Structures are given as structure tokens and as C-alpha cells.
Short mmCIF file of C-alpha atoms and ligand atoms in Angstrom, two decimals:
data_model
loop_
_atom_site.label_atom_id
_atom_site.label_comp_id
_atom_site.label_asym_id
_atom_site.label_seq_id
_atom_site.Cartn_x
_atom_site.Cartn_y
_atom_site.Cartn_z
CA MET A 1 -0.20 0.22 -0.62
CA LEU A 2 1.34 3.09 -1.37
CA ARG A 3 1.93 5.69 1.88
CA THR A 4 0.06 9.01 1.88
CA LYS A 5 0.88 11.83 4.01
CA ILE A 6 -0.57 13.31 6.50
CA LYS A 7 -1.17 16.93 5.20
CA GLU A 8 -3.50 15.43 2.62
CA ILE A 9 -5.58 13.28 5.34
CA LEU A 10 -6.47 16.00 7.24
CA LYS A 11 -6.31 18.29 4.43
CA ASN A 12 -10.62 18.70 3.98
CA GLY A 13 -12.30 16.10 2.20
CA GLN A 14 -9.00 14.51 1.03
CA ALA A 15 -9.35 11.53 2.49
CA GLU A 16 -12.44 9.70 2.83
CA ILE A 17 -13.79 8.14 5.76
CA GLY A 18 -14.03 4.02 5.79
CA SER A 19 -10.36 4.02 3.27
CA SER A 20 -7.76 2.10 4.40
CA LEU A 21 -4.79 4.24 4.26
CA CYS A 22 -1.00 3.14 4.77
CA VAL A 23 0.96 6.40 6.97
CA LYS A 24 4.92 6.22 7.77
CA GLY A 25 6.11 9.12 10.33
CA TRP A 26 7.44 9.67 13.80
CA VAL A 27 6.07 9.17 16.71
CA ARG A 28 5.56 12.33 19.19
CA THR A 29 3.55 10.79 21.62
CA LYS A 30 2.25 7.41 23.14
CA ARG A 31 -1.06 7.73 25.87
CA GLY A 32 -3.86 4.83 26.79
CA ASN A 33 -4.79 2.23 28.96
CA LYS A 34 -4.94 -1.27 28.91
CA ASN A 35 -7.60 -1.32 26.61
CA VAL A 36 -6.58 1.45 23.89
CA SER A 37 -3.78 3.74 23.03
CA PHE A 38 -3.45 6.52 21.20
CA ILE A 39 -0.73 7.58 19.25
CA HIS A 40 0.02 11.19 17.89
CA LEU A 41 2.08 10.41 14.96
CA ASN A 42 4.12 12.81 12.59
CA ASP A 43 5.29 13.34 9.64
CA GLY A 44 6.54 16.39 8.86
CA SER A 45 4.47 17.28 6.13
CA THR A 46 2.47 19.50 8.39
CA ILE A 47 2.00 20.89 11.96
CA HIS A 48 -0.98 18.27 12.49
CA ASN A 49 -0.27 15.53 13.90
CA LEU A 50 -2.42 12.47 13.19
CA GLN A 51 -4.26 10.61 15.89
CA ILE A 52 -3.51 6.54 15.56
CA VAL A 53 -5.73 5.02 17.79
CA VAL A 54 -4.80 1.20 18.38
CA ASP A 55 -7.44 -1.41 20.31
CA HIS A 56 -5.77 -3.87 21.91
CA ALA A 57 -8.29 -6.15 20.82
CA ILE A 58 -7.03 -6.05 17.53
CA LEU A 59 -3.41 -5.51 18.33
CA SER A 60 -1.73 -6.74 21.58
CA GLU A 61 -0.28 -4.13 24.10
CA GLU A 62 2.87 -5.60 23.08
CA THR A 63 3.42 -4.88 19.48
CA LEU A 64 3.52 -0.98 20.31
CA LYS A 65 6.21 -1.36 23.00
CA GLU A 66 9.24 -0.29 20.99
CA ALA A 67 5.98 2.24 19.32
CA THR A 68 7.56 5.31 22.00
CA THR A 69 8.82 8.60 21.22
CA GLY A 70 10.98 9.48 18.36
CA ALA A 71 9.88 5.66 17.01
CA CYS A 72 9.97 5.44 13.40
CA ILE A 73 6.87 3.22 12.54
CA GLY A 74 4.21 2.56 9.69
CA VAL A 75 0.79 2.40 10.22
CA LYS A 76 -2.11 0.35 8.02
CA GLY A 77 -5.72 1.07 9.02
CA LYS A 78 -9.31 2.93 7.76
CA LEU A 79 -9.95 6.70 8.74
CA VAL A 80 -12.44 6.91 10.78
CA ALA A 81 -14.48 10.05 12.29
CA SER A 82 -12.86 10.99 15.45
CA GLN A 83 -15.18 11.28 18.60
CA GLY A 84 -12.51 13.09 20.51
CA SER A 85 -12.69 16.84 20.29
CA GLU A 86 -9.54 18.19 18.95
CA GLN A 87 -9.56 16.39 15.83
CA ALA A 88 -12.30 15.27 12.54
CA VAL A 89 -11.09 12.42 12.14
CA GLU A 90 -8.21 9.49 13.02
CA LEU A 91 -7.22 6.45 11.96
CA MET A 92 -7.84 3.39 13.31
CA ALA A 93 -4.92 1.10 13.41
CA GLU A 94 -4.90 -2.60 11.90
CA SER A 95 -1.08 -3.39 11.92
CA ILE A 96 1.81 -1.94 13.06
CA GLU A 97 5.13 -2.04 11.47
CA ILE A 98 8.61 -0.25 13.70
CA ILE A 99 10.75 0.77 10.78
CA GLY A 100 13.11 1.96 13.56
CA PRO A 101 12.82 2.41 16.87
CA ALA A 102 14.25 5.56 19.53
CA ASP A 103 15.65 3.75 23.26
CA PRO A 104 13.23 5.98 25.70
CA GLU A 105 16.08 6.21 27.64
CA LYS A 106 18.73 7.74 25.09
CA TYR A 107 16.54 9.81 23.08
CA PRO A 108 16.55 13.29 24.00
CA LEU A 109 12.97 15.38 22.51
CA GLN A 110 11.05 14.19 25.06
CA PRO A 111 7.24 15.45 24.50
CA LYS A 112 7.87 18.73 26.79
CA LYS A 113 9.19 22.04 25.82
CA HIS A 114 12.75 21.66 25.42
CA SER A 115 14.87 25.30 25.36
CA LEU A 116 15.80 26.68 22.31
CA GLU A 117 19.56 26.98 23.60
CA PHE A 118 18.99 22.77 23.90
CA LEU A 119 18.14 21.99 20.98
CA ARG A 120 20.83 23.61 19.48
CA GLU A 121 22.86 21.39 20.59
CA ILE A 122 21.17 18.51 18.96
CA ALA A 123 20.25 19.88 15.51
CA HIS A 124 20.54 16.67 14.12
CA LEU A 125 17.75 15.87 15.43
CA ARG A 126 15.88 18.86 16.18
CA PRO A 127 12.83 19.09 13.16
CA ARG A 128 11.06 16.82 14.44
CA THR A 129 10.10 19.34 16.73
CA SER A 130 6.63 21.52 15.90
CA THR A 131 8.75 24.91 16.91
CA ILE A 132 11.90 23.67 14.32
CA SER A 133 9.93 21.56 11.67
CA ALA A 134 7.25 25.00 11.36
CA VAL A 135 10.26 27.29 10.64
CA LEU A 136 11.88 24.74 7.87
CA ARG A 137 8.27 24.33 6.20
CA ILE A 138 7.99 28.62 5.93
CA ARG A 139 12.08 28.76 5.17
CA HIS A 140 11.12 26.39 2.11
CA ALA A 141 8.06 28.49 1.00
CA MET A 142 10.41 31.77 1.38
CA ALA A 143 12.81 29.95 -0.88
CA PHE A 144 10.96 29.25 -3.41
CA ALA A 145 8.80 32.57 -3.38
CA ILE A 146 11.92 34.00 -4.16
CA HIS A 147 11.84 32.44 -7.52
CA GLN A 148 8.17 33.00 -8.08
CA PHE A 149 8.48 36.63 -7.79
CA PHE A 150 11.95 37.15 -9.66
CA HIS A 151 10.46 34.37 -12.18
CA GLN A 152 7.39 36.05 -13.05
CA LYS A 153 8.58 40.02 -13.55
CA GLY A 154 11.45 37.39 -15.88
CA PHE A 155 14.15 37.91 -13.67
CA ILE A 156 17.35 35.42 -14.64
CA TYR A 157 18.63 33.11 -12.34
CA LEU A 158 22.26 33.53 -12.34
CA HIS A 159 24.39 31.32 -10.18
CA THR A 160 27.63 33.75 -8.74
CA PRO A 161 30.55 31.92 -7.94
CA ILE A 162 30.79 30.69 -3.82
CA ILE A 163 34.84 30.67 -4.13
CA THR A 164 35.80 34.22 -5.42
CA GLY A 165 39.66 35.87 -6.62
CA SER A 166 38.84 38.53 -5.37
CA ASP A 167 39.11 39.99 -1.64
CA ALA A 168 37.56 43.52 -2.59
CA GLU A 169 33.99 42.40 -2.58
CA GLY A 170 33.09 45.13 0.37
CA ALA A 171 31.13 43.64 2.13
CA GLY A 172 33.13 42.47 5.54
CA ALA A 173 36.08 40.25 6.79
CA MET A 174 36.29 37.15 4.65
CA PHE A 175 37.39 33.07 4.46
CA ARG A 176 40.04 31.32 2.69
CA VAL A 177 40.18 28.67 0.49
CA THR A 178 42.89 26.54 0.42
CA THR A 179 44.95 23.44 -0.27
CA LEU A 180 48.69 24.74 0.84
CA ASP A 181 49.91 22.51 4.14
CA LEU A 182 49.09 24.94 6.57
CA ALA A 183 52.18 23.17 8.25
CA ASN A 184 54.74 23.97 5.29
CA VAL A 185 53.09 26.74 3.84
CA PRO A 186 55.79 28.00 1.12
CA LYS A 187 56.94 31.30 1.16
CA ASN A 188 58.18 34.13 -1.45
CA PRO A 189 61.86 35.16 -0.84
CA ASP A 190 59.84 38.39 0.98
CA GLY A 191 57.96 36.21 3.38
CA SER A 192 55.21 36.26 1.34
CA VAL A 193 52.92 33.59 1.34
CA ASP A 194 53.50 31.65 -2.00
CA TYR A 195 50.06 31.23 -3.86
CA SER A 196 51.54 30.33 -7.08
CA GLN A 197 51.78 26.93 -5.83
CA ASP A 198 48.28 27.08 -4.39
CA PHE A 199 45.20 25.06 -6.16
CA PHE A 200 44.31 28.27 -7.90
CA GLY A 201 47.35 29.63 -8.46
CA ARG A 202 46.51 32.57 -6.66
CA SER A 203 44.72 33.13 -3.33
CA THR A 204 41.38 32.59 -2.85
CA ASN A 205 38.80 33.04 -0.36
CA LEU A 206 34.54 32.15 -0.41
CA THR A 207 32.26 34.84 -1.28
CA VAL A 208 30.59 37.03 1.04
CA SER A 209 28.42 38.44 -1.39
CA GLY A 210 27.78 37.92 -5.52
CA GLN A 211 27.00 41.15 -6.59
CA LEU A 212 29.92 42.28 -8.45
CA GLU A 213 29.43 38.86 -10.64
CA GLY A 214 25.38 39.91 -10.76
CA GLU A 215 26.26 43.12 -12.38
CA THR A 216 27.93 41.42 -15.03
CA GLY A 217 24.67 39.69 -15.94
CA ALA A 218 22.53 42.45 -15.05
CA LEU A 219 25.19 44.42 -18.16
CA ALA A 220 24.00 41.87 -20.20
CA LEU A 221 20.90 40.02 -19.20
CA GLY A 222 19.09 43.37 -18.05
CA GLU A 223 17.58 41.56 -14.70
CA ILE A 224 19.06 39.31 -12.85
CA TYR A 225 19.52 37.84 -9.69
CA THR A 226 21.26 35.48 -7.38
CA PHE A 227 20.26 33.28 -4.41
CA GLY A 228 23.34 31.26 -3.07
CA PRO A 229 25.38 31.28 0.38
CA THR A 230 27.62 33.84 1.53
CA PHE A 231 30.16 33.76 3.94
CA ARG A 232 31.52 36.03 7.19
CA ALA A 233 33.92 35.55 8.93
CA GLU A 234 33.24 38.84 11.48
CA ASN A 235 33.09 37.86 14.59
CA SER A 236 30.09 39.27 15.65
CA ASN A 237 27.91 37.07 17.91
CA THR A 238 24.55 38.56 17.67
CA ALA A 239 21.31 36.45 16.68
CA ARG A 240 21.41 38.62 13.72
CA HIS A 241 24.22 37.45 12.12
CA LEU A 242 25.80 34.02 11.32
CA ALA A 243 29.67 32.81 9.04
CA GLU A 244 27.67 30.72 6.60
CA PHE A 245 24.09 32.12 5.80
CA TRP A 246 21.84 33.11 2.40
CA MET A 247 21.54 35.77 0.79
CA VAL A 248 19.07 37.12 -2.44
CA GLU A 249 20.73 39.86 -4.86
CA PRO A 250 18.75 40.81 -7.70
CA GLU A 251 20.35 43.88 -9.88
CA MET A 252 18.92 45.32 -12.11
CA ALA A 253 20.06 47.75 -15.48
CA PHE A 254 18.07 50.93 -15.96
CA TYR A 255 17.22 51.55 -11.88
CA GLU A 256 17.94 53.91 -10.15
CA LEU A 257 17.20 54.11 -6.38
CA GLU A 258 14.10 55.20 -6.72
CA ASP A 259 13.29 51.72 -9.43
CA ASN A 260 15.22 49.84 -6.79
CA MET A 261 13.18 50.83 -3.48
CA ASN A 262 9.96 50.43 -5.36
CA LEU A 263 10.63 47.42 -5.93
CA ALA A 264 12.31 46.26 -2.41
CA GLU A 265 8.87 47.28 -1.09
CA GLU A 266 7.05 45.01 -3.53
CA PHE A 267 9.54 41.96 -3.44
CA LEU A 268 9.12 41.87 1.04
CA GLN A 269 5.48 42.11 0.72
CA TYR A 270 4.66 39.43 -2.02
CA LEU A 271 7.39 37.42 -0.08
CA ILE A 272 5.18 38.30 3.46
CA ARG A 273 1.80 38.28 1.92
CA TYR A 274 2.95 34.22 0.25
CA ALA A 275 3.36 32.88 4.24
CA LEU A 276 0.45 34.62 5.29
CA GLU A 277 -2.09 33.52 2.70
CA ASN A 278 0.30 29.28 2.11
CA CYS A 279 2.17 29.25 5.81
CA SER A 280 -1.21 29.86 7.97
CA ASP A 281 -0.64 26.34 10.14
CA ASP A 282 2.95 27.17 10.42
CA LEU A 283 2.37 30.87 11.13
CA GLU A 284 -0.41 29.71 13.94
CA PHE A 285 1.13 27.31 15.45
CA LEU A 286 4.66 29.73 15.91
CA ALA A 287 2.29 33.17 16.63
CA LYS A 288 0.38 30.95 19.47
CA ARG A 289 4.49 30.08 20.83
CA GLU A 290 5.38 33.51 21.41
CA SER A 291 2.63 35.02 22.46
CA GLU A 292 3.08 31.67 25.62
CA GLU A 293 6.94 32.83 25.33
CA GLU A 294 5.95 36.63 26.23
CA LYS A 295 3.23 35.44 29.88
CA GLN A 296 7.09 35.29 31.39
CA LYS A 297 8.55 38.01 29.80
CA PRO A 298 7.82 41.70 31.58
CA ALA A 299 5.76 43.94 29.69
CA HIS A 300 8.46 46.22 27.81
CA GLU A 301 10.19 42.65 25.93
CA ARG A 302 7.23 41.30 24.95
CA HIS A 303 5.62 42.82 21.24
CA GLU A 304 3.27 46.04 20.62
CA LEU A 305 1.19 43.36 17.79
CA SER A 306 1.17 39.65 17.91
CA LEU A 307 3.33 37.64 15.13
CA LEU A 308 0.30 37.51 12.63
CA GLU A 309 -0.36 41.12 13.63
CA ARG A 310 3.34 42.05 12.18
CA LEU A 311 2.65 40.75 9.20
CA LYS A 312 -0.45 41.96 8.41
CA PHE A 313 1.27 45.30 9.22
CA CYS A 314 3.77 45.19 6.37
CA THR A 315 1.97 44.16 3.62
CA GLU A 316 -0.77 47.30 4.66
CA ASN A 317 1.32 49.40 4.81
CA LYS A 318 4.05 51.43 2.55
CA PHE A 319 7.45 51.21 4.06
CA GLN A 320 8.30 55.05 5.04
CA ARG A 321 11.24 56.61 3.29
CA LEU A 322 13.44 59.23 4.62
CA THR A 323 17.34 60.20 4.58
CA TYR A 324 19.62 59.38 6.00
CA THR A 325 20.88 62.99 6.72
CA GLU A 326 16.63 63.60 7.93
CA ALA A 327 16.89 60.01 10.19
CA ILE A 328 20.22 61.57 11.88
CA GLU A 329 17.86 64.86 13.25
CA ILE A 330 15.53 62.17 15.01
CA LEU A 331 17.28 60.45 16.56
CA GLU A 332 19.33 63.47 18.15
CA ASN A 333 16.42 64.89 19.52
CA SER A 334 14.99 61.18 20.10
CA LYS A 335 14.15 61.02 23.94
CA PRO A 336 16.32 58.02 24.45
CA ALA A 337 19.89 60.52 23.34
CA LYS A 338 18.74 63.37 25.16
CA GLN A 339 18.56 61.07 27.95
CA GLY A 340 21.70 58.99 27.60
CA LYS A 341 20.13 55.85 26.82
CA PHE A 342 21.42 55.09 23.01
CA LYS A 343 25.09 52.77 23.97
CA PHE A 344 26.26 54.65 20.87
CA PRO A 345 26.32 58.40 20.63
CA VAL A 346 24.47 59.94 17.84
CA LYS A 347 25.94 62.72 15.36
CA TRP A 348 25.97 62.73 11.39
CA GLY A 349 28.69 60.69 9.73
CA ILE A 350 28.25 57.43 11.95
CA ASP A 351 27.90 53.85 11.46
CA LEU A 352 23.74 53.96 12.44
CA GLN A 353 23.41 50.91 15.07
CA SER A 354 20.67 48.62 15.83
CA GLU A 355 19.32 50.19 18.51
CA HIS A 356 18.84 53.65 16.11
CA GLU A 357 17.65 51.45 13.22
CA ARG A 358 15.87 49.25 15.68
CA TYR A 359 14.15 52.88 17.00
CA LEU A 360 13.41 54.37 13.43
CA VAL A 361 10.98 51.30 12.95
CA GLU A 362 9.32 50.29 16.66
CA LYS A 363 9.33 54.41 18.05
CA GLU A 364 9.02 56.59 15.78
CA PHE A 365 7.78 55.16 12.48
CA LYS A 366 5.83 51.91 13.55
CA LYS A 367 6.92 50.71 9.74
CA PRO A 368 9.36 49.35 7.97
CA VAL A 369 12.06 52.50 6.63
CA ILE A 370 14.38 52.70 4.02
CA LEU A 371 16.90 54.66 4.80
CA THR A 372 18.86 56.02 1.41
CA HIS A 373 21.60 58.75 0.86
CA TYR A 374 24.29 57.76 3.76
CA PRO A 375 27.82 59.25 4.23
CA LYS A 376 30.32 57.59 0.84
CA GLU A 377 32.36 56.90 4.09
CA ILE A 378 30.43 53.98 5.26
CA LYS A 379 29.30 52.57 2.86
CA ALA A 380 30.78 50.53 0.09
CA PHE A 381 33.50 51.82 -3.19
CA TYR A 382 31.17 50.78 -5.86
CA MET A 383 28.08 52.38 -4.75
CA LYS A 384 27.03 56.01 -6.88
CA LEU A 385 28.11 59.21 -5.28
CA ASN A 386 25.60 62.18 -5.05
CA GLU A 387 26.06 65.55 -6.63
CA ASP A 388 26.74 66.46 -3.05
CA GLU A 389 29.74 64.25 -3.48
CA LYS A 390 29.90 63.92 0.03
CA THR A 391 26.37 60.47 0.43
CA VAL A 392 25.32 57.86 -1.59
CA ARG A 393 22.89 56.36 -3.10
CA ALA A 394 22.91 53.59 -1.20
CA MET A 395 18.66 52.02 0.68
CA ASP A 396 18.64 49.63 3.53
CA VAL A 397 15.79 48.50 4.15
CA LEU A 398 15.14 48.55 8.75
CA PHE A 399 12.70 46.49 10.17
CA PRO A 400 10.99 45.80 13.24
CA GLY A 401 12.55 43.91 15.38
CA ILE A 402 15.13 43.28 13.02
CA GLY A 403 17.06 46.37 11.60
CA GLU A 404 17.96 45.86 8.73
CA ILE A 405 17.16 43.02 6.40
CA ILE A 406 18.02 44.55 2.74
CA GLY A 407 21.61 46.59 2.07
CA GLY A 408 21.51 47.79 -1.74
CA SER A 409 22.85 50.66 -4.35
CA GLN A 410 22.61 52.19 -6.85
CA ARG A 411 25.73 51.08 -8.32
CA GLU A 412 28.23 54.12 -9.92
CA ASP A 413 27.86 53.41 -13.53
CA SER A 414 30.62 56.16 -14.04
CA TYR A 415 34.19 54.44 -15.22
CA ASP A 416 36.61 57.90 -14.00
CA LYS A 417 34.12 58.19 -10.68
CA LEU A 418 35.19 54.92 -10.20
CA LEU A 419 38.45 54.90 -10.53
CA ALA A 420 39.01 57.83 -7.97
CA ARG A 421 37.36 55.92 -5.20
CA ILE A 422 38.80 53.03 -6.07
CA ARG A 423 42.35 54.41 -5.46
CA GLU A 424 40.81 56.65 -2.90
CA LEU A 425 39.73 53.73 -0.86
CA LYS A 426 43.77 51.96 -1.84
CA LEU A 427 41.39 49.05 -3.03
CA PRO A 428 43.24 46.19 -5.47
CA GLU A 429 42.47 48.56 -8.79
CA ALA A 430 44.27 45.29 -10.56
CA GLU A 431 41.62 42.36 -9.04
CA LEU A 432 38.88 44.50 -10.31
CA TRP A 433 39.83 44.66 -13.57
CA TRP A 434 36.62 43.27 -14.99
CA TYR A 435 34.18 45.29 -12.82
CA LEU A 436 36.08 47.87 -14.05
CA GLU A 437 35.73 47.27 -18.27
CA LEU A 438 31.78 46.94 -17.22
CA ARG A 439 31.98 50.72 -16.91
CA LYS A 440 34.42 51.11 -20.01
CA PHE A 441 31.83 48.94 -22.58
CA GLY A 442 28.95 49.76 -22.27
CA SER A 443 28.28 51.05 -19.05
CA ALA A 444 24.63 51.63 -17.62
CA PRO A 445 22.70 53.03 -14.62
CA HIS A 446 22.01 50.13 -13.09
CA SER A 447 21.04 48.78 -9.36
CA GLY A 448 20.46 45.91 -6.74
CA PHE A 449 20.15 45.13 -3.63
CA GLY A 450 21.05 42.16 -0.75
CA LEU A 451 18.18 40.56 1.22
CA GLY A 452 19.99 38.47 4.35
CA PHE A 453 17.48 35.24 3.53
CA GLU A 454 17.31 33.87 7.00
CA ARG A 455 16.62 37.88 8.76
CA LEU A 456 13.66 37.27 6.59
CA ILE A 457 12.66 33.74 7.93
CA GLN A 458 13.41 35.48 11.01
CA PHE A 459 11.20 38.06 10.34
CA VAL A 460 8.18 36.14 9.16
CA THR A 461 9.11 33.33 12.06
CA GLY A 462 9.02 35.95 15.19
CA MET A 463 12.28 33.99 16.16
CA SER A 464 14.29 36.15 17.63
CA ASN A 465 17.45 34.17 17.21
CA ILE A 466 18.99 33.89 13.83
CA ARG A 467 20.27 30.27 14.75
CA ASP A 468 17.22 28.82 14.50
CA VAL A 469 15.44 29.37 11.47
CA ILE A 470 19.03 27.36 9.46
CA PRO A 471 19.52 23.80 10.04
CA PHE A 472 22.65 24.35 10.38
CA PRO A 473 23.81 27.78 12.07
CA ARG A 474 28.02 28.02 11.60
CA THR A 475 28.87 31.24 13.96
CA PRO A 476 32.13 31.55 15.81
CA LYS A 477 33.26 28.26 17.30
CA ASN A 478 30.80 26.38 16.12
CA ALA A 479 30.34 23.99 13.60
CA GLU A 480 29.31 20.73 14.34
CA PHE A 481 26.81 18.88 12.38
P1 LIG B 501 24.88 44.85 9.41
O1 LIG B 501 24.96 45.79 9.78
O2 LIG B 501 23.55 44.00 9.65
O3 LIG B 501 25.61 43.15 9.88
P2 LIG B 501 25.56 44.32 6.16
O4 LIG B 501 25.70 46.33 6.17
O5 LIG B 501 26.79 43.86 6.93
O6 LIG B 501 24.67 44.11 7.24
P3 LIG B 501 24.91 43.54 4.04
O7 LIG B 501 27.17 44.11 3.41
O8 LIG B 501 24.40 44.85 3.39
O9 LIG B 501 25.51 43.34 4.92
O10 LIG B 501 24.58 42.57 3.27
C1 LIG B 501 22.87 42.72 2.87
C2 LIG B 501 22.17 41.72 3.69
O11 LIG B 501 23.07 40.47 4.00
C3 LIG B 501 21.45 42.84 4.96
O12 LIG B 501 20.37 43.99 5.40
C4 LIG B 501 21.77 41.87 6.20
O13 LIG B 501 19.89 41.05 5.98
C5 LIG B 501 22.28 40.15 5.20
N1 LIG B 501 23.28 39.91 6.28
C6 LIG B 501 24.67 41.09 6.47
N2 LIG B 501 25.08 40.31 7.50
C7 LIG B 501 24.73 39.03 7.49
C8 LIG B 501 24.97 38.41 8.60
N3 LIG B 501 26.18 37.89 9.87
N4 LIG B 501 24.11 36.92 9.04
C9 LIG B 501 22.89 36.73 8.38
N5 LIG B 501 22.76 38.11 6.92
C10 LIG B 501 23.68 38.82 6.90
MN1 LIG B 502 23.98 46.51 4.54
#
């Protein structure tokens, strides 16, 4: 008999009462008495469990001995209307196969609340929890929606390299890629490493962004996007940074800053709407979980809006747009600034910290914010210089609870200005020859941005730590599994 997924069975009208079915999955709980046992079975296709009813007149208690929490079992039986109030249907078992037992003395996931910190230590088993499985299903739905959004708009999915020859991508510290023997590194006469003996005959790194290569695509195919892993060797142990994360980077010819902002806003609203329309079971579960967690917290640490309200809020309100300079004025005149409550003092020229970004979003405007025209000193070399020669056409999208979720800009399309900036910053001009040539041959105004995929998932699921929205988080001193 073919296996039916629990999601199909529970979907209204999909499986007929009285039909014979086979299900396979992992036992969440087993309870009962001498006459009857109830097993809650989950197969990962949905947040909901299927209730299996075992009448001991048909199947002895002995056959269920190994059907303990965590065990993998297969059940054949008849679908019946449930007598309990918690579910509409249940499966009356006719035979049970123990596919893979789980020693109850040793299986670490018990049917009780485990902390997220503990679950990170058992990352190989945590997808079997309701919370992490809900997050992973939503993560899948968002990845799918990203491709759908761009595909419908005619963007080309471009695969940019993960190993890069450039160490000037301008987005953060890099991990080196090498096959040299670390115990016996070949050296040049001047003592520097002789990379000519390395695998690629030069030094190479893991990419921090696909943007520079993405631009080559935009200036040929018109509109492209990349969606892949990126790596940053920064030692930032925060709830919003990973050393390995996924980034979505569209890059478009003939887009100016304004067009770039419009695309970013439409994109985020599309994704959030997609989640609301397609992931409602998982979102409702996570919303309930969050509100229960928050009951234990002091009032000022609770969200003002529930998870679902926060999502709707972003799809229903236009994002607030303002310049960096305007934002600095607001921050300087804010209560926390006047009372000395910001850890990092505010003045024109500073790189905004998460506390400042969150003040603007959560207290001042109470909606997503797009900040533009940042000082050139705090932004990457490739951003287009404004007429004031002080600020660049950057745009950061700031979200409640998260801070920066998107960073982007219109790119410098003038060869002379880009070259001057590269020299001013003493960047490796020779290495960037191909990037400069894009401005020499058929240059055009173009723009793009990077969305941190995990930050999006954090926002959509309400998970406060980024380590809980990726299957295997990579952070400083942590690469197990
Ligand atoms: P931040 O200031 O938050 O560290 P950034 O300015 O270094 O971010 P960008 O280089 O603009 O980030 O990258 C684009 C997007 O990638 C960011 O808006 C963010 O959503 C995401 N991102 C950046 N660094 C990380 C990281 N270490 N882990 C997860 N996501 C990240
Ligand atoms: Mn940024």
C-alpha cells in the first residue's frame, strides 16, 4: 500500500472516511490504557499530528512496546471520524510496523518543552520538533516564493561563484580557501605566502556577496538575481549574524535608486503575503508559541503586536522613506538620545547601530523604513556618488525587531568616478579590472540589493535568534554537524 502524507489526510475532503490508508512517521506521544492506546504521529508534512487509535482487542499492547516517542513507525488502518474534540479524523490501526525504534532511555527529545538553546546542541534531531519543523517549512515556502516572484517578473537566476578570486567585494571579512599545507606554507623570498603554488595559483576566498558578478549579468541580461550561500568571517556573536548565510541579490540595468526601493518594497510585501496565504498552520502555531513565551516576560520586552499582526502590518502599510540625514536629526532629538540611553551616541557620519535602526522603525514610524543617501565613508566603494559628493545612493530597509533586512544601492556607473574611488580607498585596482571594464564598455545606470534570507525568515517566523531559522548554523567556534 502506498504511503499517504498526513497533510493530505487532514486536508478537508482529501481522504475519505472509511478508506484504508498507510502512514509512516515519527511518534510524538503515546498514551492510553489496557484497552486502547493513542499515538500522535507526525511525518513532517504538516504541523499537525495524526491520531492513531490502537484497540488492544485487535493489536496487543506488546506490538506497541517499541512505538515510543521518537520511534519511526508505519501504520495501516481505516480512517474514521474522531470521537475526540481535538481532531476531525483519526486512523484506526490494523497493523503497525516498527521501522526504527528509539531507545526511550536515550532519546533526547521528550514530549515536553525544550529550550531553543538545548535544541541547538541536537541540531540533527531538532527538525522533529514542532517549532523547528514549522520554521523549516516556512523557510522552504519563502525560497520557493523568491524564485516565483523573480521568475514572474522575467528576472534571470544567475549562479555566481562561491569561491572568489576577489578579496575586495566590500562586504566584510573573508574565509580563505586553500589546499596549501598549513604546516608547511610555501613562501616567496620576501616572506609572503607563495600562492602560485596554491590550487588556483592565486589566493582565493569564500564569497561575501555575489553582487560584483551579478552586475555582469545585469549589464547583459537586464534583470538578474542570485540566491546562494555567502560567508563572513566577522566575529559578531549576535542574534542576527551567521558566518554562513543565504542571500538574495537582484541586480537590474536601467534602475535608479527609486526603482530599486520600489522593487525591494514590492518584493518584501509579496513574500510576507505569500507566507500569510500559504503557511497559515505553521504561522498560527508559531504565533501561539510566541504569545505563550511572552507571558513569562516583563511587559516592556513583549511585542506590541502579535506575529500575525506584525506580518499584516508590513503588507498593509507603505514603507517610510527618508534620508540618513533626516534620520540622524530625528535620532538626535529623540528621548533616548536626550536621556543618554543609546549605547552608541548619534551624530552625522556614524554607522547606525541596531538600537538606532530599531528606534526609527519601532518607536518613531512604527512601520518598515527605507533609509537612503548615507555618507560615502560608511558605505561600499561601488555605490553611486550623489551631487553633494558627500553621500551615496544607498538604501537600507529596516524592519521591526530585526533592524537592517536589506542593504542596497544604485551602483557607480561612471568609469572615472569608480576608478577615483577605488584609488582613494587603496583597493586592489588590478584585481578589479573586469569590474571596471563593465563601466568602460556599454555602461548603464543600474541598481541592486541584498536580502539576508535568514533575517527574512526571522521576521516571518518571529524567531528571535538567527541560529534557529537555518538547519545548521555556523557561528564563531561552532561548526558541529
Ligand atoms: P549588518 O550591518 O546587519 O551587519 P551588513 O551591512 O554587513 O549587515 P550587507 O553587506 O548590506 O550587510 O548585506 C546585505 C544583507 O545581508 C543585510 O541587509 C542582512 O540582511 C544580511 N546579512 C549581512 N550580514 C549577515 C550575517 N552575518 N548573517 C546573516 N545575514 C546577514
Ligand atoms: Mn548593509
